Amino acid sequence: MPDVTASTVQHNLSQAELGAQTRERLLDAAERLFAEQGFAATSVRDITAAASSNIAAVNYHFGGKHNLYNAVFRRRMAAMREQRIASIRQARGESGTLEAVLQAFATAFLQPLVDRGSGRLLVELITREMLDPQLPRELFLAEVVGPVNEVLAEAIIAATPGLPPGPARLCVISIVGQLLQVAHRLRRGELSAGWGAELPPLPEMVDQIVRFSAAGVRACARGAR
């Protein structure tokens, strides 16, 4: 068996690092192009050109365009899941009040949608996917909704004496429903300082959702006694 020299090990490490860098460039380029153009209008050649890589790189690293699209969303979903869970756990570990937990979750849910850059890119990606679905229907539920909702339900139960798990999970569905309505309006650009057909500014909407939801959660706890 030949000896493995230090230079060979270094070469292998360098190759692995280069491969990882190429993979990240492909993900970044694909994310931007899929958000701007959609899945069907974005070619592998477009992606590899934007990533400064050769045409075979997508197949080598991902096994094809569809798998790359899937990987783009998985990366985004993982970041979204961890951000929301971290916000809930931080609020639970600090004051632990129901209002603090709801405030943290609502802010983590909505704030990325109004941030420029990655937040706006996420909105565009989700919109494109809704118009032209390419992902398994259960993927978002398994990767984001299920894990986050379970952590939120546990935090709500801990902050609300007497609230059983079943009603707590129903409360989570109600809270998320309110946030989804605001997110839908955000995508349409209907948040402003006015009222009328538009929604008030985001901090005002978050405060309203927190007050309304906290009252509803406590009412459910009283009804369960």
Short mmCIF file of C-alpha atoms in Angstrom, two decimals:
data_model
loop_
_atom_site.label_atom_id
_atom_site.label_comp_id
_atom_site.label_asym_id
_atom_site.label_seq_id
_atom_site.Cartn_x
_atom_site.Cartn_y
_atom_site.Cartn_z
CA MET A 1 0.00 0.00 0.00
CA PRO A 2 1.53 3.36 -0.99
CA ASP A 3 2.29 5.93 1.69
CA VAL A 4 -0.11 8.85 2.00
CA THR A 5 2.07 11.93 2.02
CA ALA A 6 1.30 15.27 3.59
CA SER A 7 1.06 16.84 0.15
CA THR A 8 -1.53 14.27 -0.93
CA VAL A 9 -3.64 14.94 2.16
CA GLN A 10 -3.36 18.68 1.56
CA HIS A 11 -4.34 18.21 -2.08
CA ASN A 12 -7.41 16.18 -1.08
CA LEU A 13 -8.43 18.79 1.47
CA SER A 14 -8.01 21.55 -1.10
CA GLN A 15 -10.13 19.64 -3.60
CA ALA A 16 -12.83 19.11 -0.99
CA GLU A 17 -12.79 22.81 -0.09
CA LEU A 18 -13.01 23.81 -3.73
CA GLY A 19 -15.90 21.41 -4.23
CA ALA A 20 -17.73 22.87 -1.23
CA GLN A 21 -17.17 26.39 -2.53
CA THR A 22 -18.48 25.44 -5.97
CA ARG A 23 -21.54 23.84 -4.40
CA GLU A 24 -22.30 27.02 -2.42
CA ARG A 25 -21.85 29.21 -5.52
CA LEU A 26 -24.29 26.98 -7.41
CA LEU A 27 -26.83 27.22 -4.59
CA ASP A 28 -26.49 31.01 -4.39
CA ALA A 29 -26.77 31.48 -8.14
CA ALA A 30 -29.66 29.05 -8.48
CA GLU A 31 -31.55 30.68 -5.62
CA ARG A 32 -31.30 34.11 -7.22
CA LEU A 33 -32.23 32.89 -10.72
CA PHE A 34 -35.09 30.67 -9.55
CA ALA A 35 -36.47 33.64 -7.58
CA GLU A 36 -36.15 36.00 -10.53
CA GLN A 37 -37.21 33.70 -13.37
CA GLY A 38 -38.86 30.62 -11.92
CA PHE A 39 -37.90 26.97 -12.30
CA ALA A 40 -38.93 26.43 -15.92
CA ALA A 41 -37.30 29.59 -17.31
CA THR A 42 -33.96 28.96 -15.58
CA SER A 43 -31.58 26.64 -17.42
CA VAL A 44 -28.63 24.72 -16.03
CA ARG A 45 -26.42 26.77 -18.34
CA ASP A 46 -27.78 29.99 -16.78
CA ILE A 47 -26.96 28.70 -13.31
CA THR A 48 -23.46 27.46 -14.06
CA ALA A 49 -22.62 30.70 -15.91
CA ALA A 50 -23.79 32.78 -12.94
CA ALA A 51 -21.80 30.53 -10.58
CA SER A 52 -18.66 30.64 -12.76
CA SER A 53 -18.57 26.85 -12.95
CA ASN A 54 -18.65 24.33 -15.78
CA ILE A 55 -21.85 22.92 -17.24
CA ALA A 56 -21.34 19.49 -15.60
CA ALA A 57 -21.15 20.93 -12.07
CA VAL A 58 -24.89 20.77 -11.41
CA ASN A 59 -25.05 17.07 -12.22
CA TYR A 60 -21.86 16.36 -10.27
CA HIS A 61 -22.93 18.13 -7.07
CA PHE A 62 -26.72 17.71 -7.15
CA GLY A 63 -27.65 15.12 -9.77
CA GLY A 64 -29.66 17.53 -11.89
CA LYS A 65 -31.62 20.77 -11.95
CA HIS A 66 -34.61 19.49 -9.99
CA ASN A 67 -32.42 18.23 -7.16
CA LEU A 68 -30.64 21.60 -7.10
CA TYR A 69 -34.00 23.35 -6.81
CA ASN A 70 -34.88 21.04 -3.93
CA ALA A 71 -31.54 21.79 -2.24
CA VAL A 72 -32.10 25.55 -2.58
CA PHE A 73 -35.39 25.27 -0.72
CA ARG A 74 -34.04 22.86 1.88
CA ARG A 75 -31.25 25.31 2.72
CA ARG A 76 -33.75 28.16 3.08
CA MET A 77 -36.19 26.04 5.06
CA ALA A 78 -33.48 24.91 7.47
CA ALA A 79 -32.49 28.52 8.12
CA MET A 80 -36.13 29.52 8.59
CA ARG A 81 -36.80 26.63 10.98
CA GLU A 82 -33.75 27.31 13.12
CA GLN A 83 -34.43 31.05 13.28
CA ARG A 84 -38.03 30.58 14.45
CA ILE A 85 -37.18 27.86 16.97
CA ALA A 86 -34.25 29.88 18.36
CA SER A 87 -36.51 32.93 18.81
CA ILE A 88 -39.13 30.92 20.69
CA ARG A 89 -36.57 29.25 22.95
CA GLN A 90 -34.81 32.53 23.69
CA ALA A 91 -38.09 34.18 24.73
CA ARG A 92 -39.00 31.15 26.82
CA GLY A 93 -35.60 31.20 28.52
CA GLU A 94 -35.67 34.91 29.28
CA SER A 95 -39.03 36.18 30.57
CA GLY A 96 -41.01 33.07 29.64
CA THR A 97 -44.30 35.00 29.50
CA LEU A 98 -46.93 34.12 26.94
CA GLU A 99 -46.73 37.57 25.37
CA ALA A 100 -42.93 37.32 25.03
CA VAL A 101 -43.17 33.92 23.34
CA LEU A 102 -45.84 35.12 20.91
CA GLN A 103 -43.98 38.35 20.20
CA ALA A 104 -40.77 36.47 19.42
CA PHE A 105 -42.50 33.98 17.15
CA ALA A 106 -44.57 36.57 15.28
CA THR A 107 -41.54 38.77 14.69
CA ALA A 108 -39.39 35.84 13.54
CA PHE A 109 -42.21 34.74 11.22
CA LEU A 110 -42.78 38.12 9.55
CA GLN A 111 -39.58 40.15 9.81
CA PRO A 112 -37.62 38.26 7.11
CA LEU A 113 -40.41 39.02 4.66
CA VAL A 114 -39.84 42.77 4.94
CA ASP A 115 -36.04 42.64 5.03
CA ARG A 116 -34.26 43.45 1.80
CA GLY A 117 -31.90 40.92 0.27
CA SER A 118 -32.38 37.38 1.53
CA GLY A 119 -35.84 38.10 2.92
CA ARG A 120 -37.12 39.48 -0.36
CA LEU A 121 -35.49 36.59 -2.21
CA LEU A 122 -37.36 34.15 0.02
CA VAL A 123 -40.67 35.85 -0.76
CA GLU A 124 -39.98 35.59 -4.49
CA LEU A 125 -38.96 31.93 -4.22
CA ILE A 126 -42.12 31.02 -2.32
CA THR A 127 -44.27 32.96 -4.78
CA ARG A 128 -42.67 31.18 -7.74
CA GLU A 129 -43.15 27.80 -6.08
CA MET A 130 -46.83 28.57 -5.41
CA LEU A 131 -47.37 29.47 -9.08
CA ASP A 132 -45.41 26.50 -10.44
CA PRO A 133 -45.07 23.78 -7.77
CA GLN A 134 -41.99 21.58 -8.10
CA LEU A 135 -41.48 20.37 -4.51
CA PRO A 136 -43.18 17.46 -2.73
CA ARG A 137 -46.31 18.79 -1.04
CA GLU A 138 -45.29 17.49 2.37
CA LEU A 139 -41.74 18.93 2.31
CA PHE A 140 -42.49 22.32 3.89
CA LEU A 141 -44.70 20.69 6.52
CA ALA A 142 -41.99 18.20 7.48
CA GLU A 143 -39.05 20.62 7.34
CA VAL A 144 -40.55 23.76 8.90
CA VAL A 145 -44.18 23.73 9.99
CA GLY A 146 -44.20 20.56 12.10
CA PRO A 147 -40.98 21.15 14.09
CA VAL A 148 -41.65 24.87 14.69
CA ASN A 149 -45.29 24.41 15.67
CA GLU A 150 -44.35 21.71 18.17
CA VAL A 151 -41.79 23.97 19.86
CA LEU A 152 -44.28 26.85 19.90
CA ALA A 153 -47.01 24.66 21.42
CA GLU A 154 -44.63 23.52 24.18
CA ALA A 155 -43.69 27.14 24.97
CA ILE A 156 -47.35 28.21 25.06
CA ILE A 157 -48.22 25.34 27.41
CA ALA A 158 -45.32 26.26 29.72
CA ALA A 159 -46.49 29.89 29.82
CA THR A 160 -50.20 29.12 30.29
CA PRO A 161 -51.15 27.09 33.38
CA GLY A 162 -53.99 24.68 32.75
CA LEU A 163 -53.73 24.61 28.95
CA PRO A 164 -53.77 20.99 27.66
CA PRO A 165 -51.72 19.95 24.59
CA GLY A 166 -54.74 19.53 22.28
CA PRO A 167 -56.11 23.08 22.70
CA ALA A 168 -52.55 24.42 22.63
CA ARG A 169 -52.00 22.95 19.17
CA LEU A 170 -55.30 24.43 17.99
CA CYS A 171 -54.16 27.81 19.32
CA VAL A 172 -50.95 27.48 17.31
CA ILE A 173 -52.99 26.89 14.15
CA SER A 174 -55.01 30.04 14.87
CA ILE A 175 -51.88 32.13 15.52
CA VAL A 176 -50.16 30.91 12.36
CA GLY A 177 -53.33 31.62 10.38
CA GLN A 178 -53.21 35.28 11.39
CA LEU A 179 -49.54 35.51 10.47
CA LEU A 180 -50.11 33.88 7.09
CA GLN A 181 -52.78 36.47 6.31
CA VAL A 182 -50.33 39.28 7.07
CA ALA A 183 -47.59 37.50 5.09
CA HIS A 184 -49.93 37.28 2.10
CA ARG A 185 -50.58 41.01 2.29
CA LEU A 186 -46.85 41.66 2.66
CA ARG A 187 -46.19 39.80 -0.58
CA ARG A 188 -48.69 42.10 -2.26
CA GLY A 189 -47.08 45.19 -0.75
CA GLU A 190 -50.15 46.19 1.26
CA LEU A 191 -48.45 47.24 4.48
CA SER A 192 -48.21 50.99 4.95
CA ALA A 193 -48.82 53.77 7.42
CA GLY A 194 -52.44 54.02 6.26
CA TRP A 195 -55.46 51.88 7.02
CA GLY A 196 -58.37 51.54 4.62
CA ALA A 197 -57.69 48.59 2.34
CA GLU A 198 -54.13 48.42 3.63
CA LEU A 199 -52.67 47.07 6.85
CA PRO A 200 -50.92 49.21 9.47
CA PRO A 201 -47.11 49.02 9.89
CA LEU A 202 -45.60 45.66 10.81
CA PRO A 203 -44.82 46.38 14.51
CA GLU A 204 -48.41 47.47 15.03
CA MET A 205 -49.70 44.30 13.36
CA VAL A 206 -47.42 42.10 15.50
CA ASP A 207 -48.62 43.80 18.71
CA GLN A 208 -52.25 43.30 17.68
CA ILE A 209 -51.69 39.61 16.88
CA VAL A 210 -49.90 39.11 20.22
CA ARG A 211 -52.68 40.75 22.27
CA PHE A 212 -55.46 38.95 20.39
CA SER A 213 -53.70 35.58 20.51
CA ALA A 214 -52.70 35.81 24.19
CA ALA A 215 -56.31 36.55 25.15
CA GLY A 216 -57.49 33.60 23.07
CA VAL A 217 -54.93 31.21 24.54
CA ARG A 218 -55.88 32.15 28.10
CA ALA A 219 -59.57 31.77 27.27
CA CYS A 220 -58.86 28.25 26.00
CA ALA A 221 -57.03 27.45 29.23
CA ARG A 222 -59.99 28.66 31.31
CA GLY A 223 -62.38 26.64 29.19
CA ALA A 224 -60.32 23.49 29.71
CA ARG A 225 -60.56 23.63 33.52
#
